[in-house]
Coordinates of C-alpha atoms in Angstrom, one line a residue:
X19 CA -8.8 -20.7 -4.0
X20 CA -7.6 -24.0 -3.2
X21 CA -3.9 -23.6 -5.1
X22 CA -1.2 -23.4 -3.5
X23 CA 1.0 -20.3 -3.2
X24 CA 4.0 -21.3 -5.3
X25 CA 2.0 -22.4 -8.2
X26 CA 0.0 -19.0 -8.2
X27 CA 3.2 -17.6 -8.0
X28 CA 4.7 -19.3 -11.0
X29 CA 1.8 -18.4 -13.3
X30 CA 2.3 -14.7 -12.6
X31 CA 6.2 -15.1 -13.5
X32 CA 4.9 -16.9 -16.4
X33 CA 2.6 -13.6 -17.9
X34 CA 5.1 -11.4 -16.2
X35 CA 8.4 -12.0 -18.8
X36 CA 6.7 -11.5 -21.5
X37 CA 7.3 -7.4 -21.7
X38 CA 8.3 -4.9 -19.5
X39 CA 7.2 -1.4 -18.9
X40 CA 8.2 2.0 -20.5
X41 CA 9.9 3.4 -17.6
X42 CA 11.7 0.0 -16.5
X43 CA 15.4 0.8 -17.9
X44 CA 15.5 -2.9 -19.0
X45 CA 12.6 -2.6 -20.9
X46 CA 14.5 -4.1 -24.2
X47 CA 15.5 -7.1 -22.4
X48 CA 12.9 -7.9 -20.0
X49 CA 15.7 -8.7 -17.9
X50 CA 14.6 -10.6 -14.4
X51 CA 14.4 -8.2 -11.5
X52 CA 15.8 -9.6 -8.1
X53 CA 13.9 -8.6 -5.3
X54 CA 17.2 -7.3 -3.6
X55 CA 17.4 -4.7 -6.4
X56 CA 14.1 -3.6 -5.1
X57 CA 15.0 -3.7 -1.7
X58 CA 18.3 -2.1 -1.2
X59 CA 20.4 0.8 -2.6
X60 CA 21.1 -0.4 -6.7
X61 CA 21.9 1.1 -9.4
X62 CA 18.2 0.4 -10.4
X63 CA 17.1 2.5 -7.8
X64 CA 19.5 5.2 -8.0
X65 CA 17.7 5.7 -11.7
X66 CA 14.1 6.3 -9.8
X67 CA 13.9 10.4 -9.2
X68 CA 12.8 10.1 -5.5
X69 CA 12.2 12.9 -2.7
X70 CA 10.3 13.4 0.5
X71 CA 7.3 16.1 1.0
X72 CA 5.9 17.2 4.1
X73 CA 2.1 17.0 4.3
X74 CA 1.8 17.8 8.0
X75 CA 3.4 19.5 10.9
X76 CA 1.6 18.5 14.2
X77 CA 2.8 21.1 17.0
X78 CA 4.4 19.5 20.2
X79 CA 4.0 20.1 23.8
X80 CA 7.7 20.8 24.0
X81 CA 7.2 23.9 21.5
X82 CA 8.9 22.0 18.7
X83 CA 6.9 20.5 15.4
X84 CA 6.9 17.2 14.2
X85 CA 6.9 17.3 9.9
X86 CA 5.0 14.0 8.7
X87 CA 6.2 13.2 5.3
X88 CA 5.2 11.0 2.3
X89 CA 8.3 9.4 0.5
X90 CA 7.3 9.3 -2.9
X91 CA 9.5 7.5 -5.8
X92 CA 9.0 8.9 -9.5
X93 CA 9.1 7.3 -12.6
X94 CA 12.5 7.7 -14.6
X95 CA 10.4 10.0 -17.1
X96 CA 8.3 11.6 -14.8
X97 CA 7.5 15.4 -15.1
X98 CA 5.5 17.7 -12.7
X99 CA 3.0 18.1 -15.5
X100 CA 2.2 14.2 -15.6
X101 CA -1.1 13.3 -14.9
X102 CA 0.0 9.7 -13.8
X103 CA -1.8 7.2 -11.0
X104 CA -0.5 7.4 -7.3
X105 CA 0.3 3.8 -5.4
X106 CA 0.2 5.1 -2.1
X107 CA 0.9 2.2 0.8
X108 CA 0.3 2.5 4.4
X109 CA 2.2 0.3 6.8
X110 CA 0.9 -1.7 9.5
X111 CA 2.4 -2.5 13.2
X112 CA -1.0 -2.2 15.1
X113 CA -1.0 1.3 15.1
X114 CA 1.6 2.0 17.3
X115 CA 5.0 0.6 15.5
X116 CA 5.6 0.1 11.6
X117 CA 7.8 2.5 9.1
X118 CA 6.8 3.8 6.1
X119 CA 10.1 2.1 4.5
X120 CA 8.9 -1.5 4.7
X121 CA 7.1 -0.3 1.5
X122 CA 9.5 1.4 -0.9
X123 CA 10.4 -1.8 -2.4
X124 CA 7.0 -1.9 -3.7
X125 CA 7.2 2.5 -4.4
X126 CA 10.3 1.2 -6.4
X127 CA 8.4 -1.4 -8.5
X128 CA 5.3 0.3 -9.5
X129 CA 7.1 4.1 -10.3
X130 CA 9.3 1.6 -12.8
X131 CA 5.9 0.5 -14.3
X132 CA 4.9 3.9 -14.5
X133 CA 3.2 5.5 -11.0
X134 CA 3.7 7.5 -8.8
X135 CA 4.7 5.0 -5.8
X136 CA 4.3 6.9 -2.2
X137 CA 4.6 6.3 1.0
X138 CA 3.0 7.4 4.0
X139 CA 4.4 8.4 7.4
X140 CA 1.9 9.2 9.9
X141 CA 1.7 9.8 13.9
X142 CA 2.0 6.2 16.0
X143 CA -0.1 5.8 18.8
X144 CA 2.2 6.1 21.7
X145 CA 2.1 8.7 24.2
X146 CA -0.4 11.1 23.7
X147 CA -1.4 10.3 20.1
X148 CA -4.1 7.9 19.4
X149 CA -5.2 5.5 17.1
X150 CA -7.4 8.2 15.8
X151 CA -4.5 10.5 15.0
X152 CA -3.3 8.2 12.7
X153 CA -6.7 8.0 10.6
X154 CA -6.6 11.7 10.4
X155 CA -3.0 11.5 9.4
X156 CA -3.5 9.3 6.5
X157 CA -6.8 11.6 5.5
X158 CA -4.1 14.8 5.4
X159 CA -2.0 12.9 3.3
X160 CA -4.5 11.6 0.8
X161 CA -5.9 15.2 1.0
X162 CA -2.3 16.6 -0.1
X163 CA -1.5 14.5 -2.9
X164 CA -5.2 16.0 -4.5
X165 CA -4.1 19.4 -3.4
X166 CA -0.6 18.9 -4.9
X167 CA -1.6 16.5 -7.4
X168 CA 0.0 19.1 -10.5
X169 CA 3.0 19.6 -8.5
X170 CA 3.3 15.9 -8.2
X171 CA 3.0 14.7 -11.4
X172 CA -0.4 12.6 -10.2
X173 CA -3.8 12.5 -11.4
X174 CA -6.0 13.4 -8.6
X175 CA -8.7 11.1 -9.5
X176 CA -6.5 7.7 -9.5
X177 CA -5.0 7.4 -6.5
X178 CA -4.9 3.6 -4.9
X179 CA -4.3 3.6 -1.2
X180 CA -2.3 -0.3 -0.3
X181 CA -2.6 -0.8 3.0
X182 CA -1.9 -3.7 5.5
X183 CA -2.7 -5.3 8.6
X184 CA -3.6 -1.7 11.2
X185 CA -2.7 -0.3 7.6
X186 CA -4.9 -2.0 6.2
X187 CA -7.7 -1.0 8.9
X188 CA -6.3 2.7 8.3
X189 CA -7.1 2.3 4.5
X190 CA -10.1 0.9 4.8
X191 CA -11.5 3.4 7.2
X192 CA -10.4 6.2 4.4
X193 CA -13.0 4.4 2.0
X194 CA -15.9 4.0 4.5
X195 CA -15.5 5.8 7.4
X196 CA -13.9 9.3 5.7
X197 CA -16.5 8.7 3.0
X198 CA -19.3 9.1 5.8
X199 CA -18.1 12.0 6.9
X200 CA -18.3 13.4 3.8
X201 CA -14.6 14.1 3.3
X202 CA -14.2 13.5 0.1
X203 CA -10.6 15.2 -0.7
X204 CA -9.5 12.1 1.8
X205 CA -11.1 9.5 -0.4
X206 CA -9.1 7.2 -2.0
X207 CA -9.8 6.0 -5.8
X208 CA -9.5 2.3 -5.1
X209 CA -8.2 0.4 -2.1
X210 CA -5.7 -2.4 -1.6
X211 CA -6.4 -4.3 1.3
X212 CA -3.2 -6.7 2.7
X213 CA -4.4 -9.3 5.8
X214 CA -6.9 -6.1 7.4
X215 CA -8.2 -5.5 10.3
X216 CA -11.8 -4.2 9.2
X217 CA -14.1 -4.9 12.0
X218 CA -13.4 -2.8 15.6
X219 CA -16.1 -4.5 17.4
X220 CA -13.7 -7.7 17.8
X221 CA -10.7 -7.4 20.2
X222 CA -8.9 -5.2 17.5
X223 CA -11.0 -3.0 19.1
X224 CA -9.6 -2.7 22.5
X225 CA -7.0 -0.1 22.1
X226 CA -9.7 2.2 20.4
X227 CA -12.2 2.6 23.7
X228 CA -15.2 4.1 23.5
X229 CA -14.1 4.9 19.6
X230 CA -13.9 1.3 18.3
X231 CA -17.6 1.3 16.7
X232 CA -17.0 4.8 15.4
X233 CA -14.1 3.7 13.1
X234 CA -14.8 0.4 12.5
X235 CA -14.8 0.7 8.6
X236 CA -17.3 -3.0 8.4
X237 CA -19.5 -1.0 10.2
X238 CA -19.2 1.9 8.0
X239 CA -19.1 0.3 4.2
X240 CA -21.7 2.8 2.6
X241 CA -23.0 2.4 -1.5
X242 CA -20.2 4.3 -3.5
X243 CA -17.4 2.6 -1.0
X244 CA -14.0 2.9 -4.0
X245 CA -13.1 -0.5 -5.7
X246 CA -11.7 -2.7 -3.3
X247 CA -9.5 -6.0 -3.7
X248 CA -8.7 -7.7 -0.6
X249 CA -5.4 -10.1 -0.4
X250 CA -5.4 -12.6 2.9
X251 CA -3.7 -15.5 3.7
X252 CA -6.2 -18.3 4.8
X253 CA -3.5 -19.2 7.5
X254 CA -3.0 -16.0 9.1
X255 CA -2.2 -16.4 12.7
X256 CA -2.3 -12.5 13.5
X257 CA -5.6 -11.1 11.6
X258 CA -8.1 -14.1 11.1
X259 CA -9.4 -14.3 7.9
X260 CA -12.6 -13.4 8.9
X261 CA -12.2 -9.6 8.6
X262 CA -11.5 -9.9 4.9
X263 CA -14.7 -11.8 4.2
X264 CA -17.0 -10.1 6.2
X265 CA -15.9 -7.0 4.1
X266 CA -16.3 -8.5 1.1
X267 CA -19.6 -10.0 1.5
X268 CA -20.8 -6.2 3.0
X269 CA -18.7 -4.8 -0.3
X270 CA -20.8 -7.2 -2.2
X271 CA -24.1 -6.5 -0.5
X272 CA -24.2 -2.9 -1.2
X273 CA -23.5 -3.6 -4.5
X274 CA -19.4 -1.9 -4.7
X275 CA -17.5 -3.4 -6.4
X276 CA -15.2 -5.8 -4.9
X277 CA -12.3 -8.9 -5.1
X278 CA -11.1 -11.1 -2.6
X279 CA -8.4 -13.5 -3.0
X280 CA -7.6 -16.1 0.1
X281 CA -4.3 -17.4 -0.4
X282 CA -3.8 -21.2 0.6
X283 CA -1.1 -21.5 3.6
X284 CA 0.2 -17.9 4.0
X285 CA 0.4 -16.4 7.1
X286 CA 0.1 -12.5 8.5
X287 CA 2.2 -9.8 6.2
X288 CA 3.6 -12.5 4.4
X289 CA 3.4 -9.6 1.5
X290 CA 5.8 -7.2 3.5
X291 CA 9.4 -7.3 3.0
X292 CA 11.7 -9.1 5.3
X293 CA 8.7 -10.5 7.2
X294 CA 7.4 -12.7 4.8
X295 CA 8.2 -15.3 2.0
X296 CA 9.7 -13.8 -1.4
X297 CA 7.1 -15.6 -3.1
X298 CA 4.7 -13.8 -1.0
X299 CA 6.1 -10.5 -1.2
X300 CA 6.1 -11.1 -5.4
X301 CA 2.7 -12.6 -5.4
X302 CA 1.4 -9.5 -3.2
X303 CA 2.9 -7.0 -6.2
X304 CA 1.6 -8.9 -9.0
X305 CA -1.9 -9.3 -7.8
X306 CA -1.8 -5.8 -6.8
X307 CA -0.6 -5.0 -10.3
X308 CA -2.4 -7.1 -12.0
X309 CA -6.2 -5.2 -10.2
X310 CA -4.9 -1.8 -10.8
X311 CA -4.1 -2.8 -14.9
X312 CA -8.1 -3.9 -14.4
X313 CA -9.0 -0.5 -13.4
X314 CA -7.2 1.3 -16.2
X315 CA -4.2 2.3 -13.6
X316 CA -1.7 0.7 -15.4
X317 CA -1.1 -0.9 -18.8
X318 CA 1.3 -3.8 -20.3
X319 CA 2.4 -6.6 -18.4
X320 CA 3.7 -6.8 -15.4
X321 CA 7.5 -6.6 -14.3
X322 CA 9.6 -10.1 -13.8
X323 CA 10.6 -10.7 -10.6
X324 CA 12.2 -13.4 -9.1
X325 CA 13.5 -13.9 -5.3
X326 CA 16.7 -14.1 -3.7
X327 CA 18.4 -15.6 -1.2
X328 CA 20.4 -12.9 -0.3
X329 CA 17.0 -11.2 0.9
X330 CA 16.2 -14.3 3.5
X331 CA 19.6 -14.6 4.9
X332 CA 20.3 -10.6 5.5
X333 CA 17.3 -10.6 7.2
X334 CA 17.6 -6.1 6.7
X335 CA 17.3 -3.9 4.1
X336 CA 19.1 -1.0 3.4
X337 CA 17.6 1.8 2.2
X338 CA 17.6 4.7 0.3
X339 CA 18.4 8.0 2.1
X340 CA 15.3 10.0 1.1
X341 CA 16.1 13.0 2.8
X342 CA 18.5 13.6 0.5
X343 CA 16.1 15.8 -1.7
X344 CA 13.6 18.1 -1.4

């Protein structure tokens, strides 16, 4: 891919205005969505039905119980009795920092086109937990959406798992490493991978020990791996660029099917709000969009977005208060 970001970006604005999803309230208009609106507490939100659920309580060695939750934003039509996709994202932050509300911008956009947009908390590795806890954190939460699925409005058998950078690496391993193990309740649909870390044996590795090999999802890509399309920026300074195409060339070996897309001059989570560009952050949710309308996730055409200053000078979002419902 040898063009550059902002002309990529303005081709997807271009297919983007030309309707709007059911569920977007300015579906008549097609009205331009800033990011901001996205990104902090707006009336466009406020119109999203949005709760938390627990998936996991993890006893403590002070006697108390930590609750690990999945934020999940619904459609403005959603009922528990849809069977509707899941857009489940898992942060990054090298497995030991991140928060699951760097992605509800992106919950926000894809419940308006229709999904079920979720977000994952799991255990960081500090302390006592390990990177390994957070593996088998994101495997109980894609195990609980399946469990809950008719509770949650979601069809169990399309659930897309977005994850980037460690996130990425955390996603990934769900579609190789869980799939190994044969636990399949874990197994995502399709994958999203943002800028991931796929191969343990570099130094990535390190702060897995004796593990690294174990969980290392290049190692791991098996026939039957889900649909995978990996985004990374050819100038990433943080996760070189090589861990994206080694997975896609082992992806393509094995005969899974698989996308990548190199994007010219964009740097580590350049798709993550508040970190990087708004014309990264759009081009991120419309290629995203655009591979799950290729799977049959979604239908229509994608949501117009367009970026804000106000989003690069705040610097901070401001978001909604999800433990406001149950």
């Amino acid at each position: 891919m040898g063009i550059p970001l902002r002309i990529l970006l303005a081709s997807a604005l271009v297919f983007s205005v030309a309707a709007a999803a059911d569920d977007h309230p300015a579906s008549s208009s097609s009205r331009p969505i800033a990011l901001a609106e996205l990104w902090e507490d707006t009336s466009l939100t406020h119109a999203l039905p949005h709760c938390f659920r627990i998936y996991r309580r993890i006893p403590l060695d002070s006697g108390l119980t930590q609750q690990l939750r999945l934020y999940v934003v619904n459609p403005r039509t959603w009922k528990p009795s849809d069977r509707r996709p899941a857009v489940v994202f898992i942060h990054g932050g090298g497995w030991s920092q991140g928060d699951p509300d760097q992605w509800f911008p992106q919950c926000r956009y894809f419940a308006l086109r229709g999904a079920v947009g979720v977000s994952v908390q799991y255990r960081l590795a500090t302390g006592t937990n390990t990177p390994a806890s957070c593996l088998s954190d994101c495997e109980a939460a894609i195990a609980y959406l399946r469990r809950y699925a008719h509770e949650l409005g979601v069809d169990p058998k399309r659930i897309a798992v977005v994850g980037e950078s460690a996130g990425g690496h955390l996603a990934a391993a769900l579609g190789t490493v869980s799939v190994e193990a044969g636990r399949s309740e874990s197994v995502p649909d399709a994958l999203v991978l943002l800028n991931p870390i796929t191969d343990l044996t570099t130094t990535w590795g390190q702060c897995w020990g004796n593990s690294a090999q174990k969980f290392s999802p290049l190692q791991h890509i098996c026939k039957g791996s889900p649909p995978t399309l990996l985004i990374h920026g050819q100038a990433d300074s943080v996760v070189d660029i090589f861990h994206a195409r080694a997975f896609h060339q082992r992806m393509l070996e094995l005969r899974n099917q698989c996308r990548l897309i190199e994007v010219p001059g964009a740097d580590h989570a350049f798709a993550v709000f508040g970190f990087g560009p708004p014309d990264g952050n759009i081009l991120a949710i419309f290629e995203i969009d655009r591979y799950l309308c290729h799977l049959g996730y979604l239908a229509g055409a994608q949501l117009p977005l367009i970026p804000t200053r106000a989003q690069d000078e705040s610097g901070g979002r401001k978001a909604l208060d999800l433990s406001l419902d149950r």
